[in-house]
Coordinates of C-alpha atoms and ligand atoms in Angstrom, one line a residue:
M22 CA -20.5 -176.1 -1.3
A23 CA -22.5 -173.2 0.1
G24 CA -24.8 -173.2 -2.9
D25 CA -25.6 -176.9 -2.4
L26 CA -26.5 -176.1 1.2
K27 CA -28.8 -173.3 0.1
V28 CA -26.6 -170.9 2.1
T29 CA -25.3 -167.6 0.7
L30 CA -21.7 -166.6 1.6
T31 CA -19.6 -163.8 0.3
D32 CA -16.2 -164.5 -1.4
D33 CA -14.5 -163.2 1.7
Q34 CA -16.4 -165.6 3.9
C35 CA -15.5 -168.5 1.6
S36 CA -11.8 -167.5 1.7
V37 CA -11.8 -167.3 5.6
L38 CA -13.5 -170.7 5.7
A39 CA -10.9 -172.2 3.4
R40 CA -8.1 -170.7 5.5
Y41 CA -9.7 -172.2 8.6
A42 CA -9.8 -175.6 6.9
Q43 CA -6.1 -175.3 6.0
L44 CA -5.2 -174.4 9.6
L45 CA -7.2 -177.4 10.8
V46 CA -5.4 -179.8 8.5
E47 CA -2.0 -178.3 9.3
W48 CA -2.4 -178.4 13.1
N49 CA -4.0 -181.9 12.9
S50 CA -0.7 -183.3 11.4
R51 CA 1.1 -182.2 14.6
V52 CA -1.6 -182.2 17.3
N53 CA -4.4 -184.8 17.3
L54 CA -7.5 -182.6 16.9
T55 CA -9.9 -184.6 14.8
A56 CA -10.1 -188.0 13.2
I57 CA -10.9 -186.5 9.8
E58 CA -7.6 -185.6 8.3
D59 CA -7.9 -185.0 4.5
D60 CA -9.0 -181.8 2.8
A61 CA -12.2 -183.3 1.3
G62 CA -13.2 -184.8 4.6
V63 CA -12.7 -181.4 6.4
L64 CA -14.8 -179.6 3.8
T65 CA -17.7 -182.0 3.8
R66 CA -17.8 -183.6 7.2
H67 CA -16.7 -180.5 9.1
L68 CA -17.4 -177.2 7.3
A69 CA -20.5 -178.2 5.3
D70 CA -21.9 -180.1 8.2
S71 CA -21.4 -177.2 10.5
L72 CA -23.2 -174.8 8.1
T73 CA -26.3 -177.1 7.7
V74 CA -27.5 -175.4 10.9
L75 CA -27.7 -171.9 9.4
P76 CA -31.4 -171.9 8.2
A77 CA -32.6 -173.1 11.6
L78 CA -30.3 -170.7 13.4
D79 CA -31.4 -167.7 11.2
R80 CA -35.0 -168.6 12.0
I81 CA -34.4 -168.9 15.8
L82 CA -32.3 -165.7 16.1
A83 CA -34.3 -163.5 13.8
G84 CA -34.9 -160.2 15.5
V85 CA -32.3 -160.7 18.3
P86 CA -29.9 -157.8 17.7
A87 CA -26.5 -159.1 19.1
P88 CA -27.2 -162.8 19.8
R89 CA -24.9 -164.7 22.2
M90 CA -24.1 -168.3 21.3
I91 CA -22.0 -170.9 23.1
D92 CA -20.6 -174.0 21.4
V93 CA -20.3 -176.7 24.1
G94 CA -17.6 -179.4 23.4
T95 CA -16.4 -177.4 20.4
G96 CA -13.3 -179.5 19.8
A97 CA -11.4 -177.8 17.0
G98 CA -14.1 -175.1 16.8
L99 CA -16.9 -177.0 15.2
P100 CA -19.5 -175.8 14.5
G101 CA -18.8 -172.5 16.3
I102 CA -16.0 -171.1 14.0
P103 CA -17.8 -171.8 10.7
I104 CA -20.9 -170.3 12.1
K105 CA -19.0 -167.2 13.3
I106 CA -17.5 -166.7 9.8
A107 CA -20.9 -167.1 8.2
R108 CA -22.8 -165.0 10.7
P109 CA -20.3 -162.4 12.1
H110 CA -23.0 -160.5 14.1
I111 CA -23.3 -163.5 16.6
V112 CA -21.1 -163.2 19.7
V113 CA -19.6 -166.6 20.2
D114 CA -18.1 -168.5 23.1
L115 CA -16.3 -171.8 22.2
T116 CA -15.7 -174.2 25.1
D117 CA -14.1 -177.5 25.5
S118 CA -12.5 -179.5 28.4
T119 CA -9.4 -180.5 26.3
G120 CA -6.7 -177.8 26.5
K121 CA -4.9 -178.5 23.2
K122 CA -8.2 -178.1 21.3
I123 CA -8.9 -174.8 22.9
R124 CA -5.4 -173.7 22.2
F125 CA -6.0 -174.4 18.5
C126 CA -9.3 -172.5 18.6
A127 CA -7.6 -169.5 20.1
A128 CA -4.8 -169.6 17.5
A129 CA -7.4 -169.9 14.7
I130 CA -9.3 -167.0 16.0
G131 CA -6.1 -164.9 16.0
E132 CA -5.0 -166.1 12.6
L133 CA -8.4 -165.5 11.0
E134 CA -8.7 -162.1 12.7
L135 CA -12.2 -162.9 14.0
A136 CA -13.7 -160.5 16.5
G137 CA -16.5 -161.2 19.0
I138 CA -15.5 -164.8 19.6
R139 CA -13.6 -166.4 22.6
A140 CA -12.1 -169.8 23.3
I141 CA -12.6 -170.9 26.9
H142 CA -11.1 -174.0 28.5
G143 CA -13.5 -175.8 30.9
R144 CA -16.0 -178.5 31.6
A145 CA -19.6 -177.6 30.8
E146 CA -20.7 -178.8 34.2
E147 CA -18.4 -176.3 35.9
M148 CA -18.8 -173.4 33.5
A149 CA -22.6 -173.5 33.6
R150 CA -22.5 -172.8 37.3
R151 CA -20.6 -169.5 36.9
P152 CA -22.9 -166.4 36.8
E153 CA -21.2 -165.0 33.7
H154 CA -22.3 -168.1 31.7
R155 CA -25.4 -169.5 33.5
E156 CA -28.6 -168.7 31.6
Q157 CA -26.8 -166.0 29.5
Y158 CA -27.0 -167.4 26.0
D159 CA -29.7 -167.0 23.2
L160 CA -28.4 -170.2 21.6
V161 CA -26.5 -173.2 22.9
I162 CA -25.1 -175.5 20.2
A163 CA -23.3 -178.8 20.3
R164 CA -22.2 -181.3 17.7
A165 CA -21.0 -184.9 18.4
V166 CA -20.5 -184.4 22.2
A167 CA -22.7 -186.9 24.1
P168 CA -26.0 -188.8 23.9
L169 CA -28.9 -186.4 24.3
P170 CA -29.9 -187.2 27.9
T171 CA -26.3 -186.2 29.0
L172 CA -26.0 -183.4 26.5
T173 CA -29.1 -181.6 27.6
E174 CA -27.6 -181.4 31.1
Y175 CA -24.5 -179.7 29.6
M176 CA -26.5 -177.4 27.4
L177 CA -29.8 -176.2 29.0
P178 CA -28.2 -174.5 32.0
F179 CA -26.4 -172.1 29.6
A180 CA -29.6 -171.0 27.8
R181 CA -31.6 -168.0 28.9
V182 CA -35.3 -168.5 29.5
S183 CA -36.9 -168.2 26.0
G184 CA -33.5 -169.1 24.5
W185 CA -32.7 -172.2 22.4
C186 CA -30.5 -175.3 22.2
I187 CA -29.6 -177.1 19.0
A188 CA -28.1 -180.6 19.2
M189 CA -26.6 -181.6 15.9
K190 CA -27.2 -185.4 15.5
G191 CA -27.2 -188.2 13.0
A192 CA -29.8 -190.8 12.1
E193 CA -30.4 -191.7 15.8
A194 CA -32.0 -188.3 16.6
Q195 CA -35.6 -189.4 17.0
A196 CA -34.7 -192.3 19.4
E197 CA -32.4 -190.0 21.4
A198 CA -35.1 -187.3 21.6
E199 CA -37.5 -189.9 23.1
Q200 CA -34.8 -191.0 25.6
A201 CA -34.2 -187.4 26.7
Q202 CA -37.8 -186.4 27.3
K203 CA -37.5 -186.6 31.1
A204 CA -34.1 -184.8 31.1
I205 CA -35.4 -182.0 28.9
A206 CA -38.4 -181.4 31.1
T207 CA -36.4 -181.6 34.4
L208 CA -33.9 -179.0 33.1
G209 CA -36.5 -176.5 32.0
G210 CA -36.7 -177.3 28.3
S211 CA -39.4 -178.1 25.8
M212 CA -38.8 -180.2 22.6
E213 CA -39.7 -178.0 19.6
T214 CA -38.8 -179.8 16.5
I215 CA -36.4 -182.2 14.8
D216 CA -35.2 -180.7 11.5
T217 CA -33.7 -183.2 9.0
V218 CA -30.9 -181.8 7.0
A219 CA -29.1 -183.1 3.9
L220 CA -25.3 -182.9 3.7
P221 CA -24.0 -182.5 0.1
G222 CA -21.5 -185.1 -0.8
A223 CA -22.3 -187.5 2.1
P224 CA -25.1 -190.1 2.1
D225 CA -25.7 -190.2 5.9
R226 CA -28.8 -188.5 7.4
R227 CA -28.4 -185.5 9.7
A228 CA -30.8 -184.0 12.2
L229 CA -31.0 -180.9 14.3
I230 CA -32.8 -181.5 17.6
I231 CA -34.2 -178.1 18.6
I232 CA -35.2 -177.4 22.2
R233 CA -36.6 -174.3 23.7
K234 CA -35.8 -173.1 27.3
V235 CA -39.2 -172.4 28.9
R236 CA -38.3 -172.3 32.6
P237 CA -35.2 -171.6 34.7
T238 CA -33.0 -174.7 35.2
P239 CA -33.2 -175.8 38.9
A240 CA -30.1 -174.8 40.8
R241 CA -28.9 -178.4 41.4
Y242 CA -28.2 -178.8 37.7
P243 CA -25.8 -179.4 36.1
R244 CA -24.6 -182.0 38.7
P245 CA -20.8 -182.3 39.4
S246 CA -18.4 -183.1 36.6
G247 CA -18.9 -186.6 35.2
A248 CA -22.3 -187.2 36.8
P249 CA -24.4 -186.3 33.7
R250 CA -22.5 -188.9 31.7
A251 CA -22.3 -191.6 34.4
S252 CA -25.9 -191.4 35.4
P253 CA -28.0 -189.5 32.8
L254 CA -31.3 -188.0 33.9
Ligands
SAM324 N1 -17.9 -180.5 18.4 C1 -16.7 -180.9 17.8 C2 -16.9 -181.5 16.5 O1 -18.1 -181.6 16.1 O2 -16.0 -181.8 15.7 C3 -15.9 -181.9 18.7 C4 -16.6 -183.2 18.9 S1 -15.6 -184.3 19.9 C5 -16.2 -185.9 19.4 C6 -16.3 -184.1 21.5 C7 -15.7 -182.9 22.3 O3 -16.5 -182.7 23.5 C8 -14.3 -183.3 22.8 O4 -13.4 -182.3 22.3 C9 -14.4 -183.2 24.3 O5 -13.2 -182.7 24.9 C10 -15.6 -182.4 24.5 N2 -16.3 -182.6 25.8 C11 -16.8 -183.8 26.2 N3 -17.4 -183.7 27.4 C12 -17.3 -182.4 27.7 C13 -17.7 -181.6 28.9 N4 -18.3 -182.2 29.9 N5 -17.4 -180.3 28.9 C14 -16.7 -179.7 27.9 N6 -16.3 -180.4 26.8 C15 -16.6 -181.7 26.7

């Protein structure tokens, strides 16, 4: 899997990833965490898809000694946990508004004995207003959380000025990026690139929308919980 993605992983990293996949499938049979339930689906659609971001992430974070990353709307820890396993030097916060998903993430972190990673229960709109999270991260990442005009309001307030956001998207990335132009500029961002990525074993197209934080986010953003989704910028 890693070879097909042009990503190098050690044997230890591969076994920790396999154990994480096993935990996800086990927990999913009792607690509804993800729609994808079988081992092959978890490997391709979750683990491999999460790791497609590594080349872009390595490029962006090159030279940052102990980078901080937040995964917004992480669900069962995706893409944050596979990234942490593959790039252990990154200090990771996982956050989600659904308690049972964060409980799974915390259990997985303990079970896999991962250090420098936390699972935090909360809504992005509220967390990004707290000083310990606002404009504190070198990289903000999200996969499958919301359309880009809404998602940028969740993500950009967390990024430090000169930091980055990566939204992991499907074939609709270009159209979403166009719709989000105003939101990105309003929130202090600048569109950098859209990288297309191939996912071994799956025909669908994937894209990484990469946004740079160039100015502080105005204090009125993010708006109160629910507003970014109900009335996108
Ligand atoms: N990122 C994971 C993945 O790729 O499998 C989960 C994707 S799931 C479709 C979307 C997740 O975003 C849900 O777990 C949901 O609880 C979370 N979410 C949606 N809006 C949120 C918000 N405003 N703040 C925090 N989490 C949110």
